[in-house]
GROMACS .gro file of C-alpha atoms in nm:
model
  286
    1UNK     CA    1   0.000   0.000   0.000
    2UNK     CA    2   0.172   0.293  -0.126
    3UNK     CA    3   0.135   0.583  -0.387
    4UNK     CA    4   0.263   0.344  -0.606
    5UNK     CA    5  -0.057   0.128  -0.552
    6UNK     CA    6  -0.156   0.257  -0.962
    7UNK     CA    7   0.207   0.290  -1.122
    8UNK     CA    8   0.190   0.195  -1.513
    9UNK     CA    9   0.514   0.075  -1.629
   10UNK     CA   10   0.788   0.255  -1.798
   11UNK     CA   11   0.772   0.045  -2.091
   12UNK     CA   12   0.419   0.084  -2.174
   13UNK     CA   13   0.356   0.473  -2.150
   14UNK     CA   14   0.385   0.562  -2.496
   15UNK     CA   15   0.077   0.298  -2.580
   16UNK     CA   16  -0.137   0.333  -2.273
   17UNK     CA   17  -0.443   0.569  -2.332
   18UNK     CA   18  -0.420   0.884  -2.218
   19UNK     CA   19  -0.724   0.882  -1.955
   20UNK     CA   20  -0.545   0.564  -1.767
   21UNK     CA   21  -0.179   0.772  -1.777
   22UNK     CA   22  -0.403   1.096  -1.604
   23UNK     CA   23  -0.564   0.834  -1.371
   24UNK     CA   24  -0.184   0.779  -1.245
   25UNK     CA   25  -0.041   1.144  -1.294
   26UNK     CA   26  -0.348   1.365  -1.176
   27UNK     CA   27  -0.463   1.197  -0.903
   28UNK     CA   28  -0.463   1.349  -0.558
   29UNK     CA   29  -0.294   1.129  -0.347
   30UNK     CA   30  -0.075   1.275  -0.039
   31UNK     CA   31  -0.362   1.532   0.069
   32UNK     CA   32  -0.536   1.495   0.381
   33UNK     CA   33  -0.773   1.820   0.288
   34UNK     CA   34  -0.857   1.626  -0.082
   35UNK     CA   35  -1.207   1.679  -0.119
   36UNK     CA   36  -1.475   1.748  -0.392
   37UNK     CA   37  -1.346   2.079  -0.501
   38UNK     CA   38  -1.019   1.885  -0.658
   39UNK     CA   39  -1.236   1.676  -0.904
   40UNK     CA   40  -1.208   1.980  -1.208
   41UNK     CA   41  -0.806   1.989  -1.156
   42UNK     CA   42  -0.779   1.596  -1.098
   43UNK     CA   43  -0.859   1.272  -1.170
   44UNK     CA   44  -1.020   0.965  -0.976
   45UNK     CA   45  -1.191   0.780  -1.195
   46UNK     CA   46  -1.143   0.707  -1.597
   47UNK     CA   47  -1.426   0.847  -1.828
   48UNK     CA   48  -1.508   0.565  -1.979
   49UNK     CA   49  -1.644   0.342  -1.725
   50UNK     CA   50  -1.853   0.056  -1.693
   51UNK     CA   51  -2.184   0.238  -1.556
   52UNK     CA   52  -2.516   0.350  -1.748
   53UNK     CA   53  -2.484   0.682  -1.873
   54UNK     CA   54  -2.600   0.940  -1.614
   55UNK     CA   55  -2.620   0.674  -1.343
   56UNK     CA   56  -2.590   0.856  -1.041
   57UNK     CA   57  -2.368   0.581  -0.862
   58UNK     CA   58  -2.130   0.695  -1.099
   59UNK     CA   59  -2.140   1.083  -0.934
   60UNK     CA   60  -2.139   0.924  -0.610
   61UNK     CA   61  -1.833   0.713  -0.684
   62UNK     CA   62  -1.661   0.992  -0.794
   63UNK     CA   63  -1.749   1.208  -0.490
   64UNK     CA   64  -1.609   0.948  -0.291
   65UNK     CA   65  -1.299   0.884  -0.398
   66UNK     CA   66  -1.193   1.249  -0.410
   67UNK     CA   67  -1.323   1.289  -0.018
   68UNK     CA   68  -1.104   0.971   0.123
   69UNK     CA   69  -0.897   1.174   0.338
   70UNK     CA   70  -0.592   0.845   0.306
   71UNK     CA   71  -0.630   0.696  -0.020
   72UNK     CA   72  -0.265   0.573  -0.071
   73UNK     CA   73  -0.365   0.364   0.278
   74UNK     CA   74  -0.714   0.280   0.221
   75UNK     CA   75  -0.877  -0.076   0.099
   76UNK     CA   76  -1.214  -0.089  -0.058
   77UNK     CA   77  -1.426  -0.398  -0.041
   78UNK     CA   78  -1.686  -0.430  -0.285
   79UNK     CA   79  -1.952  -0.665  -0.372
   80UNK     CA   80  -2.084  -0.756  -0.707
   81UNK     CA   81  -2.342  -0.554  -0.802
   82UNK     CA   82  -2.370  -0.229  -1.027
   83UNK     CA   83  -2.101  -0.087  -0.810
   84UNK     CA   84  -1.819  -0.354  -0.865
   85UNK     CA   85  -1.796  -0.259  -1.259
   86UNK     CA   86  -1.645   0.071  -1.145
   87UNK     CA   87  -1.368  -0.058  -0.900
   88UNK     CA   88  -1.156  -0.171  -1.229
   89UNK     CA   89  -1.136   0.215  -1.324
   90UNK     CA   90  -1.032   0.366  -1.002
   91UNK     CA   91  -0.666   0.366  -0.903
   92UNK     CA   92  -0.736   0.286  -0.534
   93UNK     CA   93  -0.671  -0.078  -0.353
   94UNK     CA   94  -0.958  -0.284  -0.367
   95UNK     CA   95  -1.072  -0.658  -0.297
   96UNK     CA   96  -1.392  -0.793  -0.470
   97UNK     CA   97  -1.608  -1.006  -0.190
   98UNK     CA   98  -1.845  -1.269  -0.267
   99UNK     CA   99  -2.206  -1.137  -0.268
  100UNK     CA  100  -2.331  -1.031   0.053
  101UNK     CA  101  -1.967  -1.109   0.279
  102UNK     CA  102  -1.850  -0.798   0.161
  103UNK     CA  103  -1.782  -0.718   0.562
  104UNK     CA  104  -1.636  -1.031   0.666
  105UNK     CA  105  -1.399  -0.987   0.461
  106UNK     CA  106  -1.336  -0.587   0.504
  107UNK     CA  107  -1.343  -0.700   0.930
  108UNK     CA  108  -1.037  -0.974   0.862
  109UNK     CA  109  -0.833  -0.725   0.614
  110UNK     CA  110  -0.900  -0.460   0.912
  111UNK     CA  111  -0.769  -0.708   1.153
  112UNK     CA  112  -0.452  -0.825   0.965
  113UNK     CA  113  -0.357  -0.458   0.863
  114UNK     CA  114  -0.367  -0.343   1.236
  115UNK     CA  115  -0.191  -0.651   1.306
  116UNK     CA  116   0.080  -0.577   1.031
  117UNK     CA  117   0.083  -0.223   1.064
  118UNK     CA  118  -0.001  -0.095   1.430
  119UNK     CA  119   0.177   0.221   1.418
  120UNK     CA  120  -0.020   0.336   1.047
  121UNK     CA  121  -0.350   0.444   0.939
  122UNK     CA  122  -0.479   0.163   0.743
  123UNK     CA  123  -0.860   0.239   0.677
  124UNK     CA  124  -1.107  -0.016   0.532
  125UNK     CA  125  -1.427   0.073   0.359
  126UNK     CA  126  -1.714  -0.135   0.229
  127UNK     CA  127  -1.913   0.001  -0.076
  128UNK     CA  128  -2.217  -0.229  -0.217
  129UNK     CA  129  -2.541  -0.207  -0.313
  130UNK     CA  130  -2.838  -0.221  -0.071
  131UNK     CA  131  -2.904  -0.580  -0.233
  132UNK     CA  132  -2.562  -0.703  -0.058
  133UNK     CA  133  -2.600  -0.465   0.203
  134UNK     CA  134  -2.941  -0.531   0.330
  135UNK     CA  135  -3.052  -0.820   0.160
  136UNK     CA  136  -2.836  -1.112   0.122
  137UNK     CA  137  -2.528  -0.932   0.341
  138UNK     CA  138  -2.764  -0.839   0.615
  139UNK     CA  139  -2.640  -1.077   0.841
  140UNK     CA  140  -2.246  -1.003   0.788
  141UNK     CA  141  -2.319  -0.622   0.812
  142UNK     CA  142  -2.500  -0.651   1.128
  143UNK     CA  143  -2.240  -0.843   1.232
  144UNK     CA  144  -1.915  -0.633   1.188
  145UNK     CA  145  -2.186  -0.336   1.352
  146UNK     CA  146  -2.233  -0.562   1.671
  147UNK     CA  147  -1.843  -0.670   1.660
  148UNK     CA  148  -1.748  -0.309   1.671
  149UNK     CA  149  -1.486  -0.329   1.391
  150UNK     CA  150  -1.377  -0.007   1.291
  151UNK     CA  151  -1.437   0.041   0.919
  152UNK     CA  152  -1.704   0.232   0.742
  153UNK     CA  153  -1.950   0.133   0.519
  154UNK     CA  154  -2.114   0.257   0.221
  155UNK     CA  155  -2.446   0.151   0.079
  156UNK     CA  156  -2.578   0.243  -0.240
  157UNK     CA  157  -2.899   0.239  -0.260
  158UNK     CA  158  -3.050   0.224  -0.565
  159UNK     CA  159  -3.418   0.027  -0.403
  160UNK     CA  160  -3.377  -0.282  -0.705
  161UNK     CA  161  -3.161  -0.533  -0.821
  162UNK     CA  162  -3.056  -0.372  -1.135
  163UNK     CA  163  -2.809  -0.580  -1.337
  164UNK     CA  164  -3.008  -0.873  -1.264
  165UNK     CA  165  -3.308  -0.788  -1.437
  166UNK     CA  166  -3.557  -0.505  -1.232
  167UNK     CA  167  -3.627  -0.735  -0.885
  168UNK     CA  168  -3.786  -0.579  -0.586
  169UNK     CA  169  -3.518  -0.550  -0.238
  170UNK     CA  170  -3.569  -0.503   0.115
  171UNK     CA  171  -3.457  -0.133   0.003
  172UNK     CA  172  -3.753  -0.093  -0.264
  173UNK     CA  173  -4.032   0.116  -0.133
  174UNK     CA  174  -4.346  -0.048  -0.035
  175UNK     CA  175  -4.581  -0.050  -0.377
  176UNK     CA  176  -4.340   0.001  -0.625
  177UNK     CA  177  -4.339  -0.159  -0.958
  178UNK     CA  178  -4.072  -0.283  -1.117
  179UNK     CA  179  -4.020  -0.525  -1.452
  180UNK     CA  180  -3.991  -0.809  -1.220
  181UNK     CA  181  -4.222  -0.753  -0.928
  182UNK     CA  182  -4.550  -0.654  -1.109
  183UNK     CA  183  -4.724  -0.658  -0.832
  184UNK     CA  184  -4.574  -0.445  -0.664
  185UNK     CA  185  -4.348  -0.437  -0.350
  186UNK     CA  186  -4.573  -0.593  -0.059
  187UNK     CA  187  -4.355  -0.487   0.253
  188UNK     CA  188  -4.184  -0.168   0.414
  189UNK     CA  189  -3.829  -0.049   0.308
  190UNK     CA  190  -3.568  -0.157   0.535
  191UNK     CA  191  -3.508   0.131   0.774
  192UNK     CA  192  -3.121   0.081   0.725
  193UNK     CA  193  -2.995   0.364   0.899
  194UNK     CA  194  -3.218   0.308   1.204
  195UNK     CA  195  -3.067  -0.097   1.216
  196UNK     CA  196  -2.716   0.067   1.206
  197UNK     CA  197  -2.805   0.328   1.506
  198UNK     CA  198  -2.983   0.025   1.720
  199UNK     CA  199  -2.644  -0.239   1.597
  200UNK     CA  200  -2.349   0.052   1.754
  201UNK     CA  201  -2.259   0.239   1.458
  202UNK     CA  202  -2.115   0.537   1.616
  203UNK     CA  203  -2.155   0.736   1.301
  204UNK     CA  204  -2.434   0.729   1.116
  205UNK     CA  205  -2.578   0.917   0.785
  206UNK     CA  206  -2.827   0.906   0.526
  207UNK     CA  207  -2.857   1.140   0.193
  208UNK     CA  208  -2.874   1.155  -0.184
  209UNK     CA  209  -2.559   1.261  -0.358
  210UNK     CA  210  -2.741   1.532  -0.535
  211UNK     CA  211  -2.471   1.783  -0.274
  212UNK     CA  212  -2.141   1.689  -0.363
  213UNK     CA  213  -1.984   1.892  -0.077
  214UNK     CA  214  -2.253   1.721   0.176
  215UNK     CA  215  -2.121   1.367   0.038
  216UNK     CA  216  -1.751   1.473   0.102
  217UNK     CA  217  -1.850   1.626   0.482
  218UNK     CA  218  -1.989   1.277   0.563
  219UNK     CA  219  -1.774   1.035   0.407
  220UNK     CA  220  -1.485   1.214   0.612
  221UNK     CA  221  -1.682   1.180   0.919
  222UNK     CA  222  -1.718   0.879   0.864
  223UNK     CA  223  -1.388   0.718   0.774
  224UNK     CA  224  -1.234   0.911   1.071
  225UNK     CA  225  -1.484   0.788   1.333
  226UNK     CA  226  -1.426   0.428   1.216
  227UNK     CA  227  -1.057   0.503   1.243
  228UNK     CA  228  -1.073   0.540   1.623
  229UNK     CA  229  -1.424   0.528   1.780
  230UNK     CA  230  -1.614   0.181   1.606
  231UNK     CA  231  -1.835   0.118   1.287
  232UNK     CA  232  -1.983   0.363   1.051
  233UNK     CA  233  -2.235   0.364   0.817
  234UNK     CA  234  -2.352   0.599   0.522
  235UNK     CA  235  -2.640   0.497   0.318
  236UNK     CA  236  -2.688   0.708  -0.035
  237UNK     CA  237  -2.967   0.702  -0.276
  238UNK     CA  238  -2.825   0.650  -0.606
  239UNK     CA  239  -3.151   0.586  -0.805
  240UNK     CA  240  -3.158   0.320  -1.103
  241UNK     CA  241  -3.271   0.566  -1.361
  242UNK     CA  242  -3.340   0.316  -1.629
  243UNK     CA  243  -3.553   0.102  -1.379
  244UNK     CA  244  -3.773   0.379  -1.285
  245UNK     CA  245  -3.846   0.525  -1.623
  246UNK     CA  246  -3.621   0.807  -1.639
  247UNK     CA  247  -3.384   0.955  -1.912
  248UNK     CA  248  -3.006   0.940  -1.866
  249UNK     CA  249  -3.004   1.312  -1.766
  250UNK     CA  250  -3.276   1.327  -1.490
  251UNK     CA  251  -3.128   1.153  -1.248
  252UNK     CA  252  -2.971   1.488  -1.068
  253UNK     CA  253  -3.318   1.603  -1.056
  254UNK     CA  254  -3.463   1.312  -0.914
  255UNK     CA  255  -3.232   1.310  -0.599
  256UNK     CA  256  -3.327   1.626  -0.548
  257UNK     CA  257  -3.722   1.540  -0.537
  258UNK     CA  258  -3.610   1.317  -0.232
  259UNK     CA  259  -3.393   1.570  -0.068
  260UNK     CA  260  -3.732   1.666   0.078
  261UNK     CA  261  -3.906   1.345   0.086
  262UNK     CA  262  -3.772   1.005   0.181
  263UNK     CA  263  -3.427   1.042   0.144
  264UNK     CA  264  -3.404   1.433   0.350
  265UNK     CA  265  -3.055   1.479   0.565
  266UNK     CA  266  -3.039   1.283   0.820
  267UNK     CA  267  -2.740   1.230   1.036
  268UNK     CA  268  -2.670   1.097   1.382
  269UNK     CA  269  -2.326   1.115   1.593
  270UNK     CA  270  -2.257   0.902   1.917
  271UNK     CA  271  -2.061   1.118   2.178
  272UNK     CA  272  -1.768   0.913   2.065
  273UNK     CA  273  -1.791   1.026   1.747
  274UNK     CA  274  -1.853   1.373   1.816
  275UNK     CA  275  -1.534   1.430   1.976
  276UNK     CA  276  -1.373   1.296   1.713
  277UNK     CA  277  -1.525   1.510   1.464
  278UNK     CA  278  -1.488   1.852   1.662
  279UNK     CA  279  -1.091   1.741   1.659
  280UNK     CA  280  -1.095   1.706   1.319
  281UNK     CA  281  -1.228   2.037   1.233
  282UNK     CA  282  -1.047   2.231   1.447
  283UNK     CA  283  -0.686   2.054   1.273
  284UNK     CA  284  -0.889   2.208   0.929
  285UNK     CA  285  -0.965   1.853   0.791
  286UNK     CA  286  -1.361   1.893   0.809
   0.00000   0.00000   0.00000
């Protein structure tokens, strides 16, 4: 784990693309105070990705990595899902997890790094779906919250299971129709963010990334709670804009709709945590 963790070699410059040479020269790596504003003058993630056009996991991915306050020192563990076409673009370490284990794993690469590393700052974060996250993962993610492990965790929500086909989750809102739930969704969403307050997340948030600057203030509070205090979690509506009906360049406006409805800023901080966080801003990195 290094700067070096995205280094093409010498040999092969002159025939890489250009957008994977930027990926390694513009990135900002070595900057604590990194952070949304950087993404015109730098580069996290290549252009031509993997995602639908306009998806807005692709914004939120991008938000992301620019706000990891440690990059060079960080591990991602993803999940397959809509999210895990992305991770080959990024120039960040990550580990693809079976479907729904995504932290298991993240809590024994956690372990092993503080046991390897116990004077460094080695931080873990899971990113998946809310089909890894709350359906099929539900147990494991419960789990590392009742453990205590100290990494974050990331779930974006989209309320389907996308690249399968249009199926209902425990994320999709009670009624809904979708291509492969005609009837409609017969249950409750999961209340997520609530199951991560009541399991000891000491950090908790929910939001749309339709505020880029809001998505970098929590994913820093975040990541540095789980860095001393216990487990954090962050749950993000990035809608499926082809499963709901909408064009490739409405799905800004959609967030926005639930900015005020289901999805409005929510955010709760243990006492832990908010010592943490008050440190943090007065050293200027929040």
């Amino acid at each position: 784990m290094s700067f070096k963790v995205f280094q093409i070699n010498e040999e092969f410059l002159d025939v890489m693309p250009k957008e994977i040479v930027d990926l390694q020269e513009n990135a900002t790596w070595g900057n604590p105070k990194r952070g949304v504003m950087d993404l015109p003058f730098h580069k996290e993630l290549i252009e031509e990705h993997s995602l639908c056009a306009g998806c807005p996991e692709a914004a939120a991915l991008r938000y992301i990595m620019a706000s990891i306050p440690n990059p060079e020192d960080t591990v991602i563990v993803n999940s397959t899902g809509c999210t895990s076409l992305v991770f080959p673009h990024i120039a960040m370490h990550t580990v693809h997890s079976l479907f729904g284990n995504q932290n298991a794993v993240a809590s024994g690469i956690k372990r092993v790094l503080e046991y390897r590393y116990p004077d460094k700052v080695k931080d873990v974060i899971v990113l998946a779906g809310d089909g890894a996250t709350i359906d099929i993962g539900l147990d494991c993610t419960l789990q590392s919250f009742f453990r205590q492990e100290k990494i974050t965790t990331i779930c974006f929500d989209n309320e389907v299971y996308a690249n399968t086909g249009g199926q209902e989750s425990g994320a999709t809102p009670k009624g809904h129709v979708f291509k492969m739930a005609p009837k409609g969704k017969q249950f409750e969403k999961v209340p997520m963010w609530q199951l991560a307050i009541d399991s000891g997340c000491k950090y908790v948030a929910r939001l749309t990334v339709s505020s880029p600057k809001r998505v970098e203030s929590v994913i820093k509070k975040a990541v540095y709670v789980a860095r001393e205090v216990g487990p954090t979690y962050v749950h993000l509506y990035t809608p499926c804009i082809l499963e709901i009906g909408l064009n490739s360049d409405q799905g800004l406006e959609e967030m926005r709709s639930k900015d005020k409805e289901r999805f409005a800023f929510f955010e709760y901080i243990s006492p832990e945590a908010e010592e943490v966080i008050n440190r943090k801003k007065a050293e200027g990195l929040l």
